[in-house]
Coordinates of C-alpha atoms and ligand atoms in Angstrom, one line a residue:
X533 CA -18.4 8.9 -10.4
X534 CA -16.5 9.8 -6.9
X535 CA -15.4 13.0 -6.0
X536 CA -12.7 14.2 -4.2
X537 CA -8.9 12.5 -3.3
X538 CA -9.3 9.2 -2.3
X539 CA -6.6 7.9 0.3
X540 CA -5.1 4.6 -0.1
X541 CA -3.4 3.6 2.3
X542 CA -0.3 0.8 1.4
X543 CA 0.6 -1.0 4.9
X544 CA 3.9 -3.0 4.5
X545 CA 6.7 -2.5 1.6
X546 CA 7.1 -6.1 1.1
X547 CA 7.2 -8.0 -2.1
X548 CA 3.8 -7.7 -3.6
X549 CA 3.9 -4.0 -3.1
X550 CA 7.3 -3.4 -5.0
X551 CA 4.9 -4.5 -7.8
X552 CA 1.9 -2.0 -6.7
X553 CA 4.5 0.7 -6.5
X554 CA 6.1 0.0 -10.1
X555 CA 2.3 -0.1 -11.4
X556 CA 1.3 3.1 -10.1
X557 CA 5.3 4.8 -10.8
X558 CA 3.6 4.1 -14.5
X559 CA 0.4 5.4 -13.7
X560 CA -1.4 6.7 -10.6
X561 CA -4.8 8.6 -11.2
X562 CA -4.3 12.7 -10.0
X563 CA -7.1 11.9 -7.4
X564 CA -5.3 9.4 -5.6
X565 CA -3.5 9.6 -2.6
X566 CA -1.0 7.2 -2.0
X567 CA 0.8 6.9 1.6
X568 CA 3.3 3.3 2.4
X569 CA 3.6 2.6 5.9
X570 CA 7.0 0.8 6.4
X571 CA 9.3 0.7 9.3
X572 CA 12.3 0.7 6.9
X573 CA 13.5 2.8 3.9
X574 CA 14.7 -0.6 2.0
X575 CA 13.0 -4.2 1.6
X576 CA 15.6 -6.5 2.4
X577 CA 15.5 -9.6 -0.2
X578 CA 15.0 -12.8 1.9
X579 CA 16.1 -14.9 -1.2
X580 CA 19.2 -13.7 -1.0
X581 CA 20.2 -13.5 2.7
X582 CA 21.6 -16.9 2.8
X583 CA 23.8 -15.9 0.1
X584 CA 24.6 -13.1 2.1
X585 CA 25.4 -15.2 4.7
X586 CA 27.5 -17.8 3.3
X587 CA 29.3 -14.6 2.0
X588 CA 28.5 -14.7 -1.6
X589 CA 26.6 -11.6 -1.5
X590 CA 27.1 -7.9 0.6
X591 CA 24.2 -6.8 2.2
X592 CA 23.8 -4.3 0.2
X593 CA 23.3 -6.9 -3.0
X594 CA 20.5 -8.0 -0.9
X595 CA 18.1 -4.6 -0.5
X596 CA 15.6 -2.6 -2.4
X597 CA 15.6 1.1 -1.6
X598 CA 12.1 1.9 -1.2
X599 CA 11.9 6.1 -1.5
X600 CA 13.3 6.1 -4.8
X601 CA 9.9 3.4 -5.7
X602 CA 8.0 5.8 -3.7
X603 CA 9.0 8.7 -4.9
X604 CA 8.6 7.5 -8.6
X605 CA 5.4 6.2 -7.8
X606 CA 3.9 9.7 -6.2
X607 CA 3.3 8.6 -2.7
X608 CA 4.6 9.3 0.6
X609 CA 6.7 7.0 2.5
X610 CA 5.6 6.9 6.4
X611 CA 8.0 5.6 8.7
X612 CA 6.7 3.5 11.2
X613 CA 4.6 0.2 12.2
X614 CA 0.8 -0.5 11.8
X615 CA -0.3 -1.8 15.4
X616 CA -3.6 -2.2 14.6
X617 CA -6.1 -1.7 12.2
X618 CA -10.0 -0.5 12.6
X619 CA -11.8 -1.5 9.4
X620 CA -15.0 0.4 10.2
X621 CA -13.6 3.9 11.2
X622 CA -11.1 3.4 8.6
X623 CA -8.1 4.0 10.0
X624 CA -4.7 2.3 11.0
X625 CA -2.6 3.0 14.5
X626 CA 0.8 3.7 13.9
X627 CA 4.2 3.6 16.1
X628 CA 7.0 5.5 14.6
X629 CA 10.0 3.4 13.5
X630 CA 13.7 4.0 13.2
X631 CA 13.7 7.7 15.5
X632 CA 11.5 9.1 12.7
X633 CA 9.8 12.5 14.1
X634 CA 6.4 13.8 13.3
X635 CA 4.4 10.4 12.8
X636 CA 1.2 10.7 13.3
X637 CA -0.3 8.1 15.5
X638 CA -3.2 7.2 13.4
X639 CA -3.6 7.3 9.3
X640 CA -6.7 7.5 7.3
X641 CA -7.8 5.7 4.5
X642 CA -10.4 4.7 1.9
X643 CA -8.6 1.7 0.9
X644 CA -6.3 -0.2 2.6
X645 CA -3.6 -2.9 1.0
X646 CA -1.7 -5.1 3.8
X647 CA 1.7 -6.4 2.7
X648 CA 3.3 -6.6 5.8
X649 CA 4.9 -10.3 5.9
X650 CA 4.8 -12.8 8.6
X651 CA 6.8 -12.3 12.0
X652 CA 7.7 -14.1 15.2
X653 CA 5.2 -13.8 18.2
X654 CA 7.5 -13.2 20.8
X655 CA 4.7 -13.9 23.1
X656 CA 4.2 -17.1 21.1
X657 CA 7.5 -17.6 21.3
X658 CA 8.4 -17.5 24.8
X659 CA 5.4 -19.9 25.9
X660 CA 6.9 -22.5 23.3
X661 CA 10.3 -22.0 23.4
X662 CA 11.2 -20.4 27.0
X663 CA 14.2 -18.6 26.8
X664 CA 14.1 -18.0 23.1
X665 CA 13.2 -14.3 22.4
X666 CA 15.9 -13.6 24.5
X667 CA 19.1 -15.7 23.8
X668 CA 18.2 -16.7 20.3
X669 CA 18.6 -15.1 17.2
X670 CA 15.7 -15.2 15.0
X671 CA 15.5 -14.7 10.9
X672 CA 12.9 -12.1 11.5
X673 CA 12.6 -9.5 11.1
X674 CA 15.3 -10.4 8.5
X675 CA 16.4 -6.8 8.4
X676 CA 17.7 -7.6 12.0
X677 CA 19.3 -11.0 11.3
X678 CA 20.9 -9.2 8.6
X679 CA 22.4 -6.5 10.8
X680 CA 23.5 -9.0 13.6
X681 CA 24.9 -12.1 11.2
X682 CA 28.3 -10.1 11.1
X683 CA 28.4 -10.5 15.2
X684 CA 28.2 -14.0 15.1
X685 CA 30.8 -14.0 12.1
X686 CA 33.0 -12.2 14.4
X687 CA 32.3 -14.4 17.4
X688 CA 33.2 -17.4 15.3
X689 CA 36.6 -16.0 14.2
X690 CA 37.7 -15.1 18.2
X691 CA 36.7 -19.6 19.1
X692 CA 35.5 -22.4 17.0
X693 CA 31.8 -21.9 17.8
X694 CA 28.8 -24.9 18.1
X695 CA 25.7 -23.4 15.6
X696 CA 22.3 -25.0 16.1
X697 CA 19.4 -23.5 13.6
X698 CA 16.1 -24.7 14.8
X699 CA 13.9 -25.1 11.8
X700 CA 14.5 -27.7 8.9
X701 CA 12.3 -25.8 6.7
X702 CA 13.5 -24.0 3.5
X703 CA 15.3 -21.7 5.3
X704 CA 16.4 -23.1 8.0
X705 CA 17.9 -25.6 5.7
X706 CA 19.5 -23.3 3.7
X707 CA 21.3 -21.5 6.6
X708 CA 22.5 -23.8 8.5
X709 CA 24.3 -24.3 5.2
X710 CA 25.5 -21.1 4.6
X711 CA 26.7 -20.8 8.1
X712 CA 29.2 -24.2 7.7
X713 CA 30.5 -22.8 4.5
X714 CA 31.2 -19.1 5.3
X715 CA 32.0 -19.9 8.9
X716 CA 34.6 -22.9 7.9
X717 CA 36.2 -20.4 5.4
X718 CA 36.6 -17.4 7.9
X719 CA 36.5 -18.7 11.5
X720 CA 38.3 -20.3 13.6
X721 CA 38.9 -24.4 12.9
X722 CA 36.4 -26.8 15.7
X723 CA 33.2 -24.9 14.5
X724 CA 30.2 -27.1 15.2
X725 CA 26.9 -27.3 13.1
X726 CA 23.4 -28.5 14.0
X727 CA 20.0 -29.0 12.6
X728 CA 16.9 -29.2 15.1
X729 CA 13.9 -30.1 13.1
X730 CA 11.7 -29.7 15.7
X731 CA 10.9 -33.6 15.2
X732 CA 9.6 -34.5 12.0
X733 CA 12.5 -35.4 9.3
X734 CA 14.6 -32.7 7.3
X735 CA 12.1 -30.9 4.4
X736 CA 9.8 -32.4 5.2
X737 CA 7.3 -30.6 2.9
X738 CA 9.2 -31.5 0.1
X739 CA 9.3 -34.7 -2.5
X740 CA 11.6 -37.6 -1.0
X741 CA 14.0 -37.1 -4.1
X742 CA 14.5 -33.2 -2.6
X743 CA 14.7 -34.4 0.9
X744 CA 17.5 -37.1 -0.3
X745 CA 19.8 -35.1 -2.0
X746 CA 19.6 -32.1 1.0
X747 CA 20.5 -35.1 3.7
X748 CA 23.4 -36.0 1.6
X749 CA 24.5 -32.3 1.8
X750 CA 23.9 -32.1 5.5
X751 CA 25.8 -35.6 5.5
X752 CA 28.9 -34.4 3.4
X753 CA 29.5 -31.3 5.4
X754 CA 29.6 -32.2 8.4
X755 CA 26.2 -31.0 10.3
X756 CA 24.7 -32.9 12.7
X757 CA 20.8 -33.6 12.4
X758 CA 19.1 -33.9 15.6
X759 CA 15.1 -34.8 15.4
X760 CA 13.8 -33.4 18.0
X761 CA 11.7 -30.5 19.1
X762 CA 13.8 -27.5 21.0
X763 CA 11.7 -26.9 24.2
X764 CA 14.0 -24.0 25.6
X765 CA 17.1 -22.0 25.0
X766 CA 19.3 -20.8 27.7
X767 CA 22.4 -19.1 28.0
X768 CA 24.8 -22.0 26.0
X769 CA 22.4 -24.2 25.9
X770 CA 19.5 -25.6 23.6
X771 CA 16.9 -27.8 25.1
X772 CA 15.6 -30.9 23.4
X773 CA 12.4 -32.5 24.1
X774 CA 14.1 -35.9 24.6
X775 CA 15.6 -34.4 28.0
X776 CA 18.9 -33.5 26.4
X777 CA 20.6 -30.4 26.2
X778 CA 23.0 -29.3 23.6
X779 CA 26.2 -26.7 24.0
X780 CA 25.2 -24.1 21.8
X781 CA 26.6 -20.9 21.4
X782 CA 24.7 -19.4 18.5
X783 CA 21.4 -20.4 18.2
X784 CA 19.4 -19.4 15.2
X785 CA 15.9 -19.8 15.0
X786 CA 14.2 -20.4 11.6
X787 CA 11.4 -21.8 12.8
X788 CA 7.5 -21.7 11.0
X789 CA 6.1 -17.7 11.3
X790 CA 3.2 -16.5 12.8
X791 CA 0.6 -13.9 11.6
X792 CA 1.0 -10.5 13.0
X793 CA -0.5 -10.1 16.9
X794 CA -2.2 -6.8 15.9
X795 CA -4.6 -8.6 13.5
X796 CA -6.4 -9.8 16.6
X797 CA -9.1 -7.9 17.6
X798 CA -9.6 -5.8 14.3
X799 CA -12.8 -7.3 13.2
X800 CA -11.3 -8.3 9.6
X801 CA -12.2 -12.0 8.7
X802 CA -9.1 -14.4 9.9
X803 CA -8.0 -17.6 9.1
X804 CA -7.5 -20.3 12.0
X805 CA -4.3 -19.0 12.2
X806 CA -5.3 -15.6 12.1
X807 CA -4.2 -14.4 9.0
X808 CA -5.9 -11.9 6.7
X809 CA -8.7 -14.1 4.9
X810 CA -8.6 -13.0 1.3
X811 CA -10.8 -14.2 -2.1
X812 CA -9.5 -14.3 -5.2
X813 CA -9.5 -10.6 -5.7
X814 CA -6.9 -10.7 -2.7
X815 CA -10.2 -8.6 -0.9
X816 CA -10.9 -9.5 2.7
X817 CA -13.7 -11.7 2.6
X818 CA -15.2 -9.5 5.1
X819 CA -14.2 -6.1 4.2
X820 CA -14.6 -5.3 0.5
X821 CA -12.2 -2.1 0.9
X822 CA -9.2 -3.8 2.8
X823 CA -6.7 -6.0 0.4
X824 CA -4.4 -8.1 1.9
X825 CA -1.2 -10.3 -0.1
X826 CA 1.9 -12.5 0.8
X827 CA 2.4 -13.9 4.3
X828 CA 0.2 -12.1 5.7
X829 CA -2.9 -13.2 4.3
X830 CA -4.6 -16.3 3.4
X831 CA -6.7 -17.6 0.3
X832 CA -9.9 -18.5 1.6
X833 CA -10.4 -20.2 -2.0
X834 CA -7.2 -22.0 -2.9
X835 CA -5.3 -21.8 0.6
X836 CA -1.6 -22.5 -0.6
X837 CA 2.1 -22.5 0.9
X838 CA 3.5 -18.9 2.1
X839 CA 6.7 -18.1 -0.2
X840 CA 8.2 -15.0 -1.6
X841 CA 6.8 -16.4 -5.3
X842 CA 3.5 -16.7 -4.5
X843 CA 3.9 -13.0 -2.6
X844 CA 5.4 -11.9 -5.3
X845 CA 2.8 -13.1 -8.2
X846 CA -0.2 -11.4 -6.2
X847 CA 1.6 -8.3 -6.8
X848 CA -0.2 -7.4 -10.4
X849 CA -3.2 -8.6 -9.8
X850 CA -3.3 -6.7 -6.1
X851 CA -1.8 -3.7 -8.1
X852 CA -5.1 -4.1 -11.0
X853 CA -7.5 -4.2 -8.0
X854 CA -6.2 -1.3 -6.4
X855 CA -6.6 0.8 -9.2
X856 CA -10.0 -1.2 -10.2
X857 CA -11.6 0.0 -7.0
X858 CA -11.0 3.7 -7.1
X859 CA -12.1 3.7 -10.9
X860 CA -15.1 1.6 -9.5
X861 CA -14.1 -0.9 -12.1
X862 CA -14.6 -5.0 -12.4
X863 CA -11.4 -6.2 -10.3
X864 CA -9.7 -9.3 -11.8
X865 CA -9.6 -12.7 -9.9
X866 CA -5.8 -14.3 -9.1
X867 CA -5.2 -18.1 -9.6
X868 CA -1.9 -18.7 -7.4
X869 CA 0.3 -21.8 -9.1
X870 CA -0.1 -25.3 -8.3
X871 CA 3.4 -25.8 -8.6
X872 CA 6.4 -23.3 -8.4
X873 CA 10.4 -23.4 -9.1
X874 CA 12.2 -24.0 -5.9
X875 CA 15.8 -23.5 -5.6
X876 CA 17.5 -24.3 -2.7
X877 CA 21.1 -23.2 -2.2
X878 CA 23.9 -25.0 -0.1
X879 CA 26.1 -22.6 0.2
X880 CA 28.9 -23.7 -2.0
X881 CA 28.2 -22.7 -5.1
X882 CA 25.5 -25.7 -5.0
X883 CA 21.4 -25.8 -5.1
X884 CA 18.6 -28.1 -5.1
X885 CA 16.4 -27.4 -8.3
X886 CA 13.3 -28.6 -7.9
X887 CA 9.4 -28.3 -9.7
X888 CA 6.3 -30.5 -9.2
X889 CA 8.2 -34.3 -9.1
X890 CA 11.1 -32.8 -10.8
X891 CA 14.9 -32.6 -9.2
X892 CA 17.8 -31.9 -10.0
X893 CA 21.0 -30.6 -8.0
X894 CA 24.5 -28.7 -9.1
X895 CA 26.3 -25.9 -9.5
X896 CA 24.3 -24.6 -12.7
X897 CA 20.9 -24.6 -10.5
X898 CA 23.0 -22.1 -8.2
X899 CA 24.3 -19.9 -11.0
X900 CA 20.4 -20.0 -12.2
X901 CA 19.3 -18.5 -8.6
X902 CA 21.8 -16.4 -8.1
X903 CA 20.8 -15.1 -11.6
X904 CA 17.2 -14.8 -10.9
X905 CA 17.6 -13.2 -7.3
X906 CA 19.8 -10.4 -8.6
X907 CA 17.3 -10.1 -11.5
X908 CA 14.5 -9.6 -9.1
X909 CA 16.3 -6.9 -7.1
X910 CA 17.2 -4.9 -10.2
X911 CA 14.3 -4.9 -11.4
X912 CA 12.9 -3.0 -8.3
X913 CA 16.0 -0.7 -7.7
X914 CA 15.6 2.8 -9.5
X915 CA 19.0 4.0 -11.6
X916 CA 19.4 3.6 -15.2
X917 CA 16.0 1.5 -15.7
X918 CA 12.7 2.8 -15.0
X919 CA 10.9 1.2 -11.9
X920 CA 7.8 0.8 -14.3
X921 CA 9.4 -2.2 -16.4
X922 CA 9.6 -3.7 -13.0
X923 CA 8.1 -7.3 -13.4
X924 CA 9.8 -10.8 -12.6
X925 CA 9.6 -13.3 -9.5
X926 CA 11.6 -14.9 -7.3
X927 CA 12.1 -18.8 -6.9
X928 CA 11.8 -20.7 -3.3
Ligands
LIG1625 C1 16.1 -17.0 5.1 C2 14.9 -17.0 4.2 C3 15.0 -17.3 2.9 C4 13.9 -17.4 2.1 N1 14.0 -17.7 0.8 C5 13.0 -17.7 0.0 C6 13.1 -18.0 -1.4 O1 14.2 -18.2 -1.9 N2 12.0 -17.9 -2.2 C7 10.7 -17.7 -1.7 O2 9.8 -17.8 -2.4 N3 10.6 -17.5 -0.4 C8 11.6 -17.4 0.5 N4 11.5 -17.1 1.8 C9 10.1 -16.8 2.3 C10 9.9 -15.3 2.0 O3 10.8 -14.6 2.7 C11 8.5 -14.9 2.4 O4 7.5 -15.7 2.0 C12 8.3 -13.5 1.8 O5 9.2 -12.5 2.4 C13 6.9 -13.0 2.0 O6 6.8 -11.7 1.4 P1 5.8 -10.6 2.0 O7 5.6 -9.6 0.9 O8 4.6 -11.3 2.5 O9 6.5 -10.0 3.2 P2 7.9 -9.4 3.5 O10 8.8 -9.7 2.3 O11 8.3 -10.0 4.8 O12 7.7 -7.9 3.5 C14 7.0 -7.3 4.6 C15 7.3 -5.8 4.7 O13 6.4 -5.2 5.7 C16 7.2 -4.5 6.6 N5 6.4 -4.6 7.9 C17 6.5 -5.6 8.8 N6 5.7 -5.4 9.8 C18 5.1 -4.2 9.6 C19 4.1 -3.4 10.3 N7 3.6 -3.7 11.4 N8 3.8 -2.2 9.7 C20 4.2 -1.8 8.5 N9 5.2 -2.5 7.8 C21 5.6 -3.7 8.3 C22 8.5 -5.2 6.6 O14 9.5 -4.3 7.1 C23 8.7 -5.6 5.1 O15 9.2 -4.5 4.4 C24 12.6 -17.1 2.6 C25 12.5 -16.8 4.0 C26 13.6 -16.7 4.8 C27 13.4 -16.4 6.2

């Protein structure tokens, strides 16, 4: 048996934590201390932001306040950003976040959980894309997108704007969608939409029956695809590797993420692309007391895709382990999906639906996502139903 309060330490508020939270809201052991570092008081759905931005949702539809979950769950909420992590002395560097006072620069802790997504290296991004961190606007941090989407919005209704997303992943896919449809409704006529798909073809992870049916979509409304890499953004303009340069006076950037920068250096096991190398316990393979889920960490077992479902399904088994190590009992192993439900929507009132070889496209495989999104966030969100009946996932 242990004696004393044992700290752990929750780094991150993102999807597998809303479930870690909900778990210990039902029951967290009197000798544990619970402290969530998170630079903002709400998790801001990704799922959902495209819907937000082809106007079917507020952006208030798309949020999870997180002190209620905290509060529920006995912890303390910490406002601010890990910058780096020491493994050995046990402790985590913090900068405070959002004009928070009184944050102390470094927090303790006996176990620590990482949940803290993937971003975009600006350093990265600026050897890759010159020009970019500056007169881009990226998806992340999404609660940043979010904020500044209404600006272009605005921008589109003073001129017929040209849009260019760089990415033709998921998301990128998805908003260059949304854009056409809620920027055609509400700006000004002469808009202009582009894909950049950084060379390879449109969706190009997914089944050629998925990828058919998006380029019809693309086709149908309008957006230009061009295959090429962006090399550089200026002021009005987006560079292509061919040479060429494209008029551009919104471009988005929804291009792959990286792992955090801070990771570097902190002695925990990485990947190749140095994310937080987890077994199936979602344990650092190199530090038994460090646990690590979603984007930000890697299966060293069964390395799979990064997605909000596979985030969100190593939120019970993270939460078991949690509580398994301070009870010093067996932890339980996590086998992530082969195969998951994808939904992709276009904007319209339309989506992809799409699982293993299966596909299928309409406006019932919309009203589907839309259904399960807005389950997900209600099932997080504290009012009339308890936050410890939280379960559910969201698609991709
Ligand atoms: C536009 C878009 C749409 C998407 N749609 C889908 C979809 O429909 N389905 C799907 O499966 N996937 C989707 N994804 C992918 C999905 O967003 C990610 O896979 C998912 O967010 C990963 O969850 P996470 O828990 O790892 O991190 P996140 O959800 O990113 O949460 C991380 C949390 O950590 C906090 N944080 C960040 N840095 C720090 C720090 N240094 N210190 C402390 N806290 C920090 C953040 O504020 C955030 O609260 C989409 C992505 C985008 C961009």
């Amino acid at each position: 048996m242990h004696h004393g309060i044992k700290k752990l330490l929750l780094l991150g508020a993102g999807h597998a934590h809303l479930h870690v939270l909900a778990s210990l809201a039902q029951h967290r052991p009197a000798d544990l201390d619970v402290t969530v570092l998170s630079p903002f008081a709400q998790l801001t759905y990704s799922g959902m932001i495209p819907g937000f931005v082809a106007g079917h949702y507020a952006e208030a539809d798309c949020r999870i306040a997180l002190e209620p979950l905290v509060r529920a769950a006995g912890a303390r909420w910490v406002q601010g950003r890990c910058n780096g992590i020491d493994p050995v002395g046990n402790a985590v560097s913090v900068t405070a976040a959002g004009g928070a006072q009184g944050v102390p620069a470094t927090l303790g802790f006996d176990t620590l959980s990482i949940d803290t997504g993937a971003v975009i290296d600006r350093a990265r991004l600026e050897v890759d894309m010159p020009g970019a961190a500056t007169h881009a606007l990226a998806v992340r941090p999404i609660e940043a997108f979010a904020q500044l989407w209404p600006q272009v919005l605005q921008l589109a209704q003073r001129q017929p704007v040209s849009l260019a997303v760089v990415g033709a992943g998921a998301a990128g896919i998805e908003l260059v969608l949304a854009a056409e449809q809620s920027i055609r409704q509400q700006g000004m006529p002469g808009a202009r939409f582009t894909l950049v798909t950084g060379g390879p073809e449109v969706a190009d992870s997914y089944r050629p029956a998925v990828r058919h049916k998006v380029l019809r979509q693309l086709k149908r409304r309008g957006i230009t695809v061009l295959r090429e890499a962006c090399v550089g953004i200026s002021a009005g303009e987006v560079l292509l590797s061919n040479g060429a340069r494209l008029a551009c006076d919104v471009p988005l950037l929804a291009i792959g993420t990286h792992a955090p920068p801070w990771l570097q250096g902190s002695g925990l096991a990485l990947s190749d692309a140095g994310h937080v190398l987890v077994n199936a316990f979602q344990q650092s393979t190199s530090h038994p007391h460090v646990f690590a889920a979603g984007d930000v960490a890697c299966r060293a077992d069964t390395p799979h895709a990064s997605s909000g479902v596979h985030a969100v399904r190593a939120g019970p088994p993270l939460a078991h382990n949690l509580l398994a190590v301070h009870q010093r009992k067996p932890l339980k192993s996590h086998q992530p999906p082969t195969n998951t439900l994808n939904l992709l929507s276009c904007g319209t009132g339309h989506a992809i639906a799409s699982y293993g070889a299966w596909s299928v496209e309409g406006a019932w495989a919309w009203r589907w996502k839309d259904r399960i999104d807005r389950g997900f966030i209600e099932r997080y969100r504290i009012g009339p139903r308890p936050a410890a009946q939280a379960s559910g996932e969201p698609v991709s």
